[in-house]
XYZ file of C-alpha atoms in Angstrom:
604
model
C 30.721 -25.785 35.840
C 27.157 -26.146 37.882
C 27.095 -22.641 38.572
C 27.642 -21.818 35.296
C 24.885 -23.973 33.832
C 22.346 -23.143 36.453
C 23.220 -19.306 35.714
C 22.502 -20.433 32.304
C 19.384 -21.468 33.338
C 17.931 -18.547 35.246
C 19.181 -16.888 32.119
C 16.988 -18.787 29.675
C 13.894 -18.474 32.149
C 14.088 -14.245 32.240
C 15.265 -14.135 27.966
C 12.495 -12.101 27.402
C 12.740 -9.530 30.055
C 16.480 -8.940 29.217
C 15.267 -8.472 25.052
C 12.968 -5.899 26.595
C 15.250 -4.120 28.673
C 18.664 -5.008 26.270
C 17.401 -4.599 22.617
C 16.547 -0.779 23.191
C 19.524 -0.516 24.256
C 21.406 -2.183 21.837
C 19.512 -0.131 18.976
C 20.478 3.269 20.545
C 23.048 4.132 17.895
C 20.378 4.319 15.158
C 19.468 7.043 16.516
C 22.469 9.503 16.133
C 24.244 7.434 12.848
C 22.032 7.970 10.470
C 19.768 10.672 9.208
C 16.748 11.911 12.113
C 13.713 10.912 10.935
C 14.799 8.159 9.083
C 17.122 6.856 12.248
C 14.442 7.113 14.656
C 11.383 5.210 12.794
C 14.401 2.526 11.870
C 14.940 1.894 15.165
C 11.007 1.909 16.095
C 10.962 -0.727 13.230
C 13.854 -2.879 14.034
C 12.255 -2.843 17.791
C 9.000 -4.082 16.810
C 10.409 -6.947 13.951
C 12.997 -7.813 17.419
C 9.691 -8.261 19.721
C 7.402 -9.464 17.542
C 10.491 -12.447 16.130
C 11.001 -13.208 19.806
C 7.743 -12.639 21.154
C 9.095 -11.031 24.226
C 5.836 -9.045 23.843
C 2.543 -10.662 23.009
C 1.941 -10.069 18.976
C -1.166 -7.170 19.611
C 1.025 -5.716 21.954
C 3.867 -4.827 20.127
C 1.688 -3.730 17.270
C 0.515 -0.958 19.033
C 3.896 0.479 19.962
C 3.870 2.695 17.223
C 0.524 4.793 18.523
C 3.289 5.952 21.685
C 6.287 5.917 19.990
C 5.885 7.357 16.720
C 4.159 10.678 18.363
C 6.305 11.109 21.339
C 9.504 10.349 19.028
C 8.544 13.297 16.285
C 7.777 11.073 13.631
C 4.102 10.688 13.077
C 0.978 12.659 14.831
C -1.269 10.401 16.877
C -4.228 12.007 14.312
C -1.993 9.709 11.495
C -1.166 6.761 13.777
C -4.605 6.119 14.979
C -6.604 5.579 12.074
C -4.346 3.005 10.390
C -5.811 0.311 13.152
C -9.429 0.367 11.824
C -9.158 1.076 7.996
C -11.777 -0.503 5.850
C -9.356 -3.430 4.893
C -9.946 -4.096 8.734
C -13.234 -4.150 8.680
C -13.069 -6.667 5.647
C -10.990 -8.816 7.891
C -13.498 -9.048 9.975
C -16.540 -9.291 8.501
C -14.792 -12.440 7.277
C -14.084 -13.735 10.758
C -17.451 -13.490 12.430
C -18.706 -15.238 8.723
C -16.304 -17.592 9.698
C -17.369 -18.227 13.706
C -21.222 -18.797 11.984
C -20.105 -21.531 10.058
C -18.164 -22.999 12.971
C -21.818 -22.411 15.216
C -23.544 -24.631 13.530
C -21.027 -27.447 11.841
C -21.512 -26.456 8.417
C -17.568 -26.935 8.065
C -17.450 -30.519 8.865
C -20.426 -31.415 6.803
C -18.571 -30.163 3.688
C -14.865 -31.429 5.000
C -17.252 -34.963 5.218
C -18.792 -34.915 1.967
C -15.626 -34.015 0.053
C -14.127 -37.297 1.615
C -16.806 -39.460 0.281
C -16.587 -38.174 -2.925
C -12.940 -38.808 -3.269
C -12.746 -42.359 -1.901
C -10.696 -44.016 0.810
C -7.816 -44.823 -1.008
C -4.288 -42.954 0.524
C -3.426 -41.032 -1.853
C -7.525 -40.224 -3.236
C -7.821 -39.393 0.776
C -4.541 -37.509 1.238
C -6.007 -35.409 -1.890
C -9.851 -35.384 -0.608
C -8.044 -33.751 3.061
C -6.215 -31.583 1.277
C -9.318 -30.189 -0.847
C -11.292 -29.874 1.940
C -8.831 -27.888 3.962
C -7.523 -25.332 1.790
C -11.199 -24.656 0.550
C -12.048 -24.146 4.533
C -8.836 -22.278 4.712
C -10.023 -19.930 2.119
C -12.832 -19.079 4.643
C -11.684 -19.964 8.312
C -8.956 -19.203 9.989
C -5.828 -21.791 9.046
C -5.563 -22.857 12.389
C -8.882 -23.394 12.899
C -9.042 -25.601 10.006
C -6.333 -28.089 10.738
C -7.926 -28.039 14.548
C -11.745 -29.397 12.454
C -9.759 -31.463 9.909
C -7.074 -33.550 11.990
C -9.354 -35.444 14.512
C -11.369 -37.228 11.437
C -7.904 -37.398 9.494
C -7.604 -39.473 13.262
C -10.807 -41.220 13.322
C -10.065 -42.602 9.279
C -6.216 -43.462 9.610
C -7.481 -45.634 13.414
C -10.131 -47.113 10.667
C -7.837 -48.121 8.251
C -4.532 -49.581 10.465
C -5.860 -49.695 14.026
C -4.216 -48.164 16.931
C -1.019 -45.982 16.280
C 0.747 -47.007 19.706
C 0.598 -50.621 18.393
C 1.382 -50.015 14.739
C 4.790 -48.326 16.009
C 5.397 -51.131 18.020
C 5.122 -53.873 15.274
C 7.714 -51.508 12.635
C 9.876 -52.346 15.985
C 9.613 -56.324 15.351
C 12.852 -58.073 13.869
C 12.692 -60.308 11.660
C 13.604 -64.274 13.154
C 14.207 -67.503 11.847
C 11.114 -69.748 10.437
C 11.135 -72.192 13.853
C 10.519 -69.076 15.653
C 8.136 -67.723 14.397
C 5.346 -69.395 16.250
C 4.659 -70.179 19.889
C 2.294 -72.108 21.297
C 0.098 -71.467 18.244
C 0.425 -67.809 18.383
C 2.879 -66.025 16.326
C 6.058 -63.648 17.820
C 3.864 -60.692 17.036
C 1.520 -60.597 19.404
C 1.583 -57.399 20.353
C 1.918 -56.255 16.946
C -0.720 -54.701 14.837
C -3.172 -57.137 13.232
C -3.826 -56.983 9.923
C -6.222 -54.522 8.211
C -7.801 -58.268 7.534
C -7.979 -59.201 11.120
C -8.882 -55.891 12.518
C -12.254 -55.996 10.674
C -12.746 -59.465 11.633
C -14.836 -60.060 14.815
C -14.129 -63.307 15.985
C -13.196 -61.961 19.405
C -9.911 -63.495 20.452
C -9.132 -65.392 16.942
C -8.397 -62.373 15.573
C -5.043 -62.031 17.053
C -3.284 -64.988 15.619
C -2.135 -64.588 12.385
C -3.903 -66.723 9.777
C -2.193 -65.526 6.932
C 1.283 -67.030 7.945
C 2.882 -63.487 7.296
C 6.879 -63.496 8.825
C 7.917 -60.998 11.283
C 9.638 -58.801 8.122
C 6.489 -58.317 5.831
C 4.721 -57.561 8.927
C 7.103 -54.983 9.692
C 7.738 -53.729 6.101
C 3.519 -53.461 5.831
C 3.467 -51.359 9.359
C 6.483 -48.887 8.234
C 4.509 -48.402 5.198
C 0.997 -48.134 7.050
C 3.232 -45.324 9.466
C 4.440 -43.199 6.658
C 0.872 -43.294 4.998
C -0.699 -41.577 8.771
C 2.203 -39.006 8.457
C 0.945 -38.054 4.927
C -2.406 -37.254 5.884
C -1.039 -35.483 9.379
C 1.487 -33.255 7.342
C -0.938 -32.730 4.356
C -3.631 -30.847 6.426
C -1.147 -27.946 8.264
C 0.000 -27.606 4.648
C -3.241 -27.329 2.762
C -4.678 -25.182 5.145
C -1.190 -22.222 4.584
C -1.496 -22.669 1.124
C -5.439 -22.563 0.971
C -5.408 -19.042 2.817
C -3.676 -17.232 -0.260
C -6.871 -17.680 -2.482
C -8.795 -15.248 -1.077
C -8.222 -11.402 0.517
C -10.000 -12.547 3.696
C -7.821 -15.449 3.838
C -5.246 -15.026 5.558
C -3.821 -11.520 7.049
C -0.842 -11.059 4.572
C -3.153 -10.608 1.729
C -4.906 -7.819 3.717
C -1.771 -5.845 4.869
C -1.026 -6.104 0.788
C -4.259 -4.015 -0.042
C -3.873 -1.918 3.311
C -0.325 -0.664 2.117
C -1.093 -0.653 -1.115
C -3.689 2.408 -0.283
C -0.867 3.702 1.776
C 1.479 4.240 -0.537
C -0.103 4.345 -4.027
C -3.291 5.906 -3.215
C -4.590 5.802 -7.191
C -4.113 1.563 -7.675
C -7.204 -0.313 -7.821
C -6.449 -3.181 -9.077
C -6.388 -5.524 -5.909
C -9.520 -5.919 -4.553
C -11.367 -9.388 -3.432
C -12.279 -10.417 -6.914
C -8.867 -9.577 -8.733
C -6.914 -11.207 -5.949
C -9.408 -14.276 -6.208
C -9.178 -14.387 -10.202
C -5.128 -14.523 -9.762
C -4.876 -16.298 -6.446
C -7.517 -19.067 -6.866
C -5.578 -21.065 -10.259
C -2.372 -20.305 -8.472
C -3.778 -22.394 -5.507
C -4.763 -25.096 -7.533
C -1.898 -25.827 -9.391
C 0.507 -25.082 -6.212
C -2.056 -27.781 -4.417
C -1.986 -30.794 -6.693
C 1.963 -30.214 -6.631
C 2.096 -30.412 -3.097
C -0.688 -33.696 -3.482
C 1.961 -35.155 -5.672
C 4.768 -34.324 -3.802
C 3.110 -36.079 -0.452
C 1.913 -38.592 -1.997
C 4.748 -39.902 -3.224
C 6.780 -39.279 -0.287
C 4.388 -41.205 1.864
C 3.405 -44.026 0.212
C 0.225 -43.133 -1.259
C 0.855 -43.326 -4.728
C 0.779 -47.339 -5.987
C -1.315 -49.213 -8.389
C -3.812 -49.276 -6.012
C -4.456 -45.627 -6.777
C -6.826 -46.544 -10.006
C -7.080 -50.207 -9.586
C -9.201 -52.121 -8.053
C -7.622 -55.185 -5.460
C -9.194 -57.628 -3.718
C -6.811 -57.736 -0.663
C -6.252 -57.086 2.675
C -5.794 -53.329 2.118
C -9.394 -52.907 0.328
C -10.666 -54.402 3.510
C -9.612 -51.844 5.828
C -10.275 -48.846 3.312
C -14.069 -50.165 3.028
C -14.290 -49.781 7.181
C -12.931 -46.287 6.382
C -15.689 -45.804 3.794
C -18.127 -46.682 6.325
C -16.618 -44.529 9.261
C -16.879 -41.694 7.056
C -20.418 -42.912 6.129
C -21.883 -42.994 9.445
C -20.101 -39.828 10.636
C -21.986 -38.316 7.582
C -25.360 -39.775 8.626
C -25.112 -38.728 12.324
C -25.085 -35.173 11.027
C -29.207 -36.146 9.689
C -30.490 -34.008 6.758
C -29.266 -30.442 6.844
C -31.592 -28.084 8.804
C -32.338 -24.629 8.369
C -29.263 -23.252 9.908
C -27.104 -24.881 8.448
C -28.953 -24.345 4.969
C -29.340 -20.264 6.079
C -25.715 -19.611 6.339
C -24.746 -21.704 3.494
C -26.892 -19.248 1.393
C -25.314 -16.073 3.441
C -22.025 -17.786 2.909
C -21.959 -18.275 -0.879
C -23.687 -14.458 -0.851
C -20.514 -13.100 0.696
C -18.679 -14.605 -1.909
C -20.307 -13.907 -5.035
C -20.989 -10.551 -3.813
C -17.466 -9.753 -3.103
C -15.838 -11.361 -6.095
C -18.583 -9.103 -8.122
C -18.190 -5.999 -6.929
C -15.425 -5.252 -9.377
C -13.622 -8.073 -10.697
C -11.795 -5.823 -12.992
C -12.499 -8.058 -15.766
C -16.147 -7.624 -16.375
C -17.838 -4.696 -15.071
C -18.993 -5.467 -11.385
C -22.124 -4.456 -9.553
C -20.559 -1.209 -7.946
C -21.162 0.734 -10.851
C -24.718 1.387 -9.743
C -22.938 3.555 -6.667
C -20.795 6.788 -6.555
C -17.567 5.849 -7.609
C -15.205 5.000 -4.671
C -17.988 4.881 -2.460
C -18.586 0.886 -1.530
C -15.640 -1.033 -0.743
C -15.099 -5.139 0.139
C -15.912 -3.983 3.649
C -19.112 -2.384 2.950
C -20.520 -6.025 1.483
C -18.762 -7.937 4.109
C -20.466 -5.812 7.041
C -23.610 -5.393 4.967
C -23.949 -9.593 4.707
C -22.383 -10.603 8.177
C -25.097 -8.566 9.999
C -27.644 -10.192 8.538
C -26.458 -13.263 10.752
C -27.276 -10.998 13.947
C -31.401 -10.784 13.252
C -31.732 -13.549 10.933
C -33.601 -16.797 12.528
C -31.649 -20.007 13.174
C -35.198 -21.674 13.190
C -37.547 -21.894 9.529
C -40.910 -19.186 10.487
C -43.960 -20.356 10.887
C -47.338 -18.266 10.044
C -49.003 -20.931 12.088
C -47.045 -20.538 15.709
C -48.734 -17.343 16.031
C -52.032 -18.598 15.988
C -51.167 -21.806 17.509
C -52.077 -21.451 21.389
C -50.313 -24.992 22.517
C -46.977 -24.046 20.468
C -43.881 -23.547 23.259
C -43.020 -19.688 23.343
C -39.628 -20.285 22.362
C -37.184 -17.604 22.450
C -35.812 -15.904 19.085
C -32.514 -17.455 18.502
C -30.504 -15.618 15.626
C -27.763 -17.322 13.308
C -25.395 -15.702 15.326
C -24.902 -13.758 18.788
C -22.456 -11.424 19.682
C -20.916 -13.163 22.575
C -20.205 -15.791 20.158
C -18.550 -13.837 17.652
C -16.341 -12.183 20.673
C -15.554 -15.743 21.556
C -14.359 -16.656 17.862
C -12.968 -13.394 16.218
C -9.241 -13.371 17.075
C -9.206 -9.587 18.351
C -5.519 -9.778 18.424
C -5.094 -9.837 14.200
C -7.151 -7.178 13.856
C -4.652 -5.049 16.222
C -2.109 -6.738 14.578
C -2.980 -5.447 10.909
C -3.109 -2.195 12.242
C 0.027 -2.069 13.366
C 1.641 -3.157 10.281
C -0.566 -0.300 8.850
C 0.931 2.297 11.129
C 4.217 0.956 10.787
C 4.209 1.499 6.509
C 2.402 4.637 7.147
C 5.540 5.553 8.978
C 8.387 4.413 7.113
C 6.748 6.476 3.910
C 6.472 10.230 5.560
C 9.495 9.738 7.633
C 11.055 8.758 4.436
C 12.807 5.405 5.429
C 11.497 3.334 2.519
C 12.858 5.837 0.507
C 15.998 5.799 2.610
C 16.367 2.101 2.231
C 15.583 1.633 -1.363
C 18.559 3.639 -2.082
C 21.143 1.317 -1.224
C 19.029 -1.643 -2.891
C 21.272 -0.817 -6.232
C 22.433 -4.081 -7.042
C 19.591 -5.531 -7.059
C 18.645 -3.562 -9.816
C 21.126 -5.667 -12.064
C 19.053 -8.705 -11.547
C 16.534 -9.322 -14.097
C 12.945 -8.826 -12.706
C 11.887 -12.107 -12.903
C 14.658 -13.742 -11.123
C 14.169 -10.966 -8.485
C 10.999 -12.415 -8.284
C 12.121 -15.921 -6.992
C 14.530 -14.361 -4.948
C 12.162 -12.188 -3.103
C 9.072 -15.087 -3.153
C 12.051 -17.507 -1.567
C 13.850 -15.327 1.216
C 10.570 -14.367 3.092
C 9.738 -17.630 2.553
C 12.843 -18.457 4.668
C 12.078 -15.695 7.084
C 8.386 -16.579 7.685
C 9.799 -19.877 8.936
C 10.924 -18.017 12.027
C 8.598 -15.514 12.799
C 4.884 -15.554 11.687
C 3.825 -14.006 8.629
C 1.976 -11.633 9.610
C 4.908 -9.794 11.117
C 7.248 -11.007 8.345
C 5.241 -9.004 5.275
C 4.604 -5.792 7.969
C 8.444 -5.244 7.927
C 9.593 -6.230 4.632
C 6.433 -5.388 2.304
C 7.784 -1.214 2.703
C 11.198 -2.130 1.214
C 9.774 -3.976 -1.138
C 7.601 -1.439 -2.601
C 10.348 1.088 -2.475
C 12.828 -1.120 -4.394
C 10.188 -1.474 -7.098
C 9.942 2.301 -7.457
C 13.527 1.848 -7.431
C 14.267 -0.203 -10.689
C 11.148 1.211 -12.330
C 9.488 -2.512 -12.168
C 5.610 -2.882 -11.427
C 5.157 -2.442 -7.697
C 2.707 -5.483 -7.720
C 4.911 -7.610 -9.665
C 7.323 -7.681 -6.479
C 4.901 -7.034 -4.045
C 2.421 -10.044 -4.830
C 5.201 -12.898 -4.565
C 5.830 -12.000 -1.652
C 2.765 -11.447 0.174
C 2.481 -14.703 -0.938
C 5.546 -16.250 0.025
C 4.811 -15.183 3.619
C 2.392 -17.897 3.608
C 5.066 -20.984 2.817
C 6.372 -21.860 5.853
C 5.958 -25.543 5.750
C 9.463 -26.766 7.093
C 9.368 -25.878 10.879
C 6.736 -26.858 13.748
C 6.812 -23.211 15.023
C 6.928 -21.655 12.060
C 2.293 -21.504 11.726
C -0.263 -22.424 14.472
C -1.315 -25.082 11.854
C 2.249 -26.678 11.838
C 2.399 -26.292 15.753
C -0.744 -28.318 15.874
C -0.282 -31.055 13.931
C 3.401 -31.681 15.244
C 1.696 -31.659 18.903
C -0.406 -34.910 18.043
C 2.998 -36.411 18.403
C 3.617 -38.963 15.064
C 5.458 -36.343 13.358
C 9.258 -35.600 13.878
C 10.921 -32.583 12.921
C 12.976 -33.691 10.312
C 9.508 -35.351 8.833
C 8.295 -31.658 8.612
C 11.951 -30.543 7.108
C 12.066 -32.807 4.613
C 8.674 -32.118 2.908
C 8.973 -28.504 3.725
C 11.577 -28.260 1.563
C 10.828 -29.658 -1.214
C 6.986 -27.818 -0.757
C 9.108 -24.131 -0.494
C 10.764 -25.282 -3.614
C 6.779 -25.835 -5.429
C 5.676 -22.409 -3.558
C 8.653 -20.270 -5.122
C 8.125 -22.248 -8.962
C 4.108 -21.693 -8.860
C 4.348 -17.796 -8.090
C 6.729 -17.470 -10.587
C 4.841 -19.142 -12.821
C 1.835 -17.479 -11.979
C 3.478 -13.662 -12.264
C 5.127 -14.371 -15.460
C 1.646 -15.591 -17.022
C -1.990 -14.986 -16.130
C -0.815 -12.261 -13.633
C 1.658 -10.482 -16.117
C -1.747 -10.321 -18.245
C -4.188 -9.239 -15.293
C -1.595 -6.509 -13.663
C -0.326 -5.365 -16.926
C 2.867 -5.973 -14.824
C 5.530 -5.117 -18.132
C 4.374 -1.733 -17.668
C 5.408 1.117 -14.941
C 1.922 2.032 -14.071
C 1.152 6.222 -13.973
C -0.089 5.299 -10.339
C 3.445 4.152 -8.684
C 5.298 7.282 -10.001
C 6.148 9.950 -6.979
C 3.945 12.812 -7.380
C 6.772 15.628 -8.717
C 7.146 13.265 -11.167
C 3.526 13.228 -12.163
C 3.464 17.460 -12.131
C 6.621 17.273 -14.223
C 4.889 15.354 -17.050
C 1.754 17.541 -16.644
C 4.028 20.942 -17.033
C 5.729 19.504 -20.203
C 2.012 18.666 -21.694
C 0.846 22.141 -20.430
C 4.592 24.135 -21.737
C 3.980 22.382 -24.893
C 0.297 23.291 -25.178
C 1.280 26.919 -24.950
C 3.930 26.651 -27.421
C 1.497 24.807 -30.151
C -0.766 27.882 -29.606
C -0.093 29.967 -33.289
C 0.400 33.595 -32.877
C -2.032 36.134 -34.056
């Protein structure tokens, strides 16, 4: 039995060297079972979705399999391959990183995540809602992970203002409660080593404020600190989950949304309906509704939502939440007035986003109209505005330093450097979008989509909008096990090709669930955000499970909502569109028009 479990062991520490050497292996059949092309860029697929699930290869890595096996396997030139890993939707990406690593250069993130808070207030649930706010609007900008990194240490520094210190507070939900003739010991109570209350901790009578004044048994102290506990999870859970669902708003968001646009121009070259400010027009009231759900949700869950949510109470409580107020106060003030950074790429910042949300909204004529047609993309305006950041001064001019002899010859410091930005911009998404590009790119000319849509019949008996939940809630079940940028790279293909299938609206499929791909709120591994705020420790799994749930559940009802209203209107989604029929199609209509042209033509 040792041997067995130690061989078990060296097993588990090699598993990804044996699903690099086993799973081509395993996949070999694919090759001669089914038809050539189709076989061989199914097994290239089911390779990649195997590594990048497993991670037996690092993410970037695996995306670029496809630039040596798709040539050397016959199915795609290199010429076709290459360019999918720098198409404009790439550069789009990026421009909103490095706008991104600016704002994180010079703090202008936490001054807005601090403001937000004292606008809301301090109590749970108005806090749980001002953390939430503040991270999905961050999300919309920054990376999700960097967001819940900024947001959970002064979710920390509040929660230690309001109930103290965490190790303590878990010991006193610990304490029993005892009999009356107990409960006091040489004039200090059993629960010492419990956490004070909120009362006491703002006292500062030095050692007074250990005994308990208040009389409080051993139960209501416990009852208080179980309640105090679940309120600290709320806020910990709330960020991870506002900062996923945040990152659907806009294109630059997160990278689902851009592999949506970036296959989109793969396969139906003639739709322009997605762009930043169509997606932001659909995505941004979806976010809000799907937001306060999930406030509500939490809220209630952890405690926060009470009386005490609109009225005010003298107590104990209000004590503690007006040190809070104060924390967040002086955190505030220590930033000083904002300087002319700060002020500098808030301007560039709301520039980027007016400019791209203008450019062609789709509902209003946008400011692209003054340029050839086609010509300027998102990625033009984000490139154009981020490298501004590169020359523009970090410090206000000054006509006078150049006559002023005594001034210090300073050196020019721009808003941004490039070894910053090569510090910040995760390299490895921009690889990773290109591979999911080359991957679509070859599942349509080798004719696997196509291959695979076939045998998607019964699916075609379902109406469209229930297909809609159904697809919005199984890659929201996926994305819980593999990240979500590989979960829309393999599945987004099918989908499109079972739209063409049952003659439904490409987008109306294909939006729910590039969205879904973002939900993935029920597992610690299944986002860097998650991952993160389960590290800090207070969280258990089955914390995370039990919310997630419920938050999946919210996800799948907003998108449906959201497709079968204000998007149905904005898509014109109960319509085939001319754009997502195959091409022979398109030159059959056009020889009917032009055979019945001739025949309308009277004799002479």
């Amino acid at each position: 039995m040792e041997t067995i479990s130690t061989f078990a062991k060296k097993l588990w520490c090699v598993k990804k060297q044996l699903i690099l050497f086993l799973t081509p292996l395993i996949l070999l059949p694919l090759l001669f079972g089914l038809p050539e092309k189709e076989g061989k860029c199914l097994y290239v697929v089911l390779l990649m979705a195997v590594f990048w699930c497993t991670e037996a290869l690092p993410l970037a890595v695996t995306a670029m399999l496809p630039v040596c096996l798709f040539p050397t396997m016959g199915i795609l030139p290199s010429k076709k391959v290459c360019p999918q890993y720098f198409l404009d939707t790439n550069f789009l990406f990026l421009s909103g990183l490095v706008m991104a690593s600016a704002i994180e250069e010079w703090g202008l993130h936490r001054r807005i995540a601090l403001k937000v808070l004292k606008i809301v207030g301090v109590k749970p649930a108005w806090l749980i809602l001002g953390m939430m706010i503040t991270s999905a609007f961050l999300s919309m900008w920054l990376s999700n992970t960097a967001t819940t990194a900024m947001m959970l240490p002064i979710a920390n520094a509040i929660l230690e203002s309001l109930f103290g210190d965490l190790a303590t507070l878990k010991e006193n939900c610990k304490v029993k409660d005892e009999t009356e003739d107990t409960v006091w010991v040489n004039g200090l109570s059993l629960h010492l080593h419990a956490l004070p209350s909120e009362k006491q901790i703002l006292s500062i009578d030095g050692p007074d404020r250990m005994e308990r004044s208040d009389g409080s048994t051993a139960e209501e102290i416990r009852t208080e600190s179980e309640y105090q506990m679940k309120v600290w999870k709320g806020f910990l859970i709330c960020i991870p989950y506002a900062a996923s669902i945040g990152g659907t708003a806009t294109l630059t968001g997160t990278a689902p949304n851009l592999i949506l646009i970036g296959q989109l121009k793969s396969y139906f070259p003639e739709c322009d309906l997605i762009n930043f400010g169509s997606w932001f027009a659909f995505a941004f009231p979806l976010m809000v509704i799907f937001l306060i759900l999930g406030w509500l949700w939490i809220s209630f869950l952890y405690g926060g939502l009470n009386t005490r949510l609109c009225v005010k109470k003298q107590d104990e409580r209000a004590q503690a939440e007006a040190k809070a107020e104060a924390v967040i106060d002086e955190d505030y003030r220590k930033l000083g007035p904002i300087n002319f950074a700060e002020g500098a790429i808030a301007f560039f910042f709301i520039l980027f986003a007016v400019l791209l949300f203008t450019r062609d909204p789709k509902f209003v004529t946008g400011w692209s109209t003054f340029f050839n047609k086609g010509y300027v993309s998102d990625a033009t305006t984000g490139v154009i505005i981020v490298s501004i950041l590169f020359f523009f001064p970090s410090q206000k001019p000054s006509l006078s330093w150049w006559f002023d002899s005594r001034a210090p010859n300073t050196p020019y410091v721009p808003l941004l450097s490039w070894k910053k930005a090569q510090e910040c911009v995760p390299w490895n998404i921009i690889l990773l979008l290109g591979g999911g590009f080359a991957m679509a790119k070859g599942c349509e000319e080798s004719g696997l989509a196509a291959w695979i849509g076939a045998y998607l019949q019964p699916i075609a008996q379902i109406p469209p909008a229930v297909a809609v939940m159904f697809i919005t809630a199984f890659l929201a079940c996926f994305t819980e096990f593999a990240s979500n940028t590989a979960t829309i790279i393999i599945f987004l293909p099918v989908i499109a090709e079972l739209a063409m299938f049952v003659k439904v609206n490409p987008l109306y499929f294909m939006i729910p669930a590039t969205t879904g791909c973002s939900f993935a709120f029920m597992l610690p591994v299944s986002t860097p955000p998650n991952s993160i705020a389960f590290a800090s420790g207070h969280l258990l799994v089955k914390d995370m499970v039990k919310t997630g749930f419920v938050m999946n559940i919210l996800g799948i009802l907003s998108v449906s909502l959201a497709m079968n209203t204000w998007g149905r209107a904005m898509f014109s989604l109960e319509t085939y569109p001319d754009w997502a029929r195959p091409i022979w199609g398109a030159l059959a209509v056009t020889l009917s028009y032009l055979a019945y042209g001739v025949m309308a033509i009277p004799c002479c």
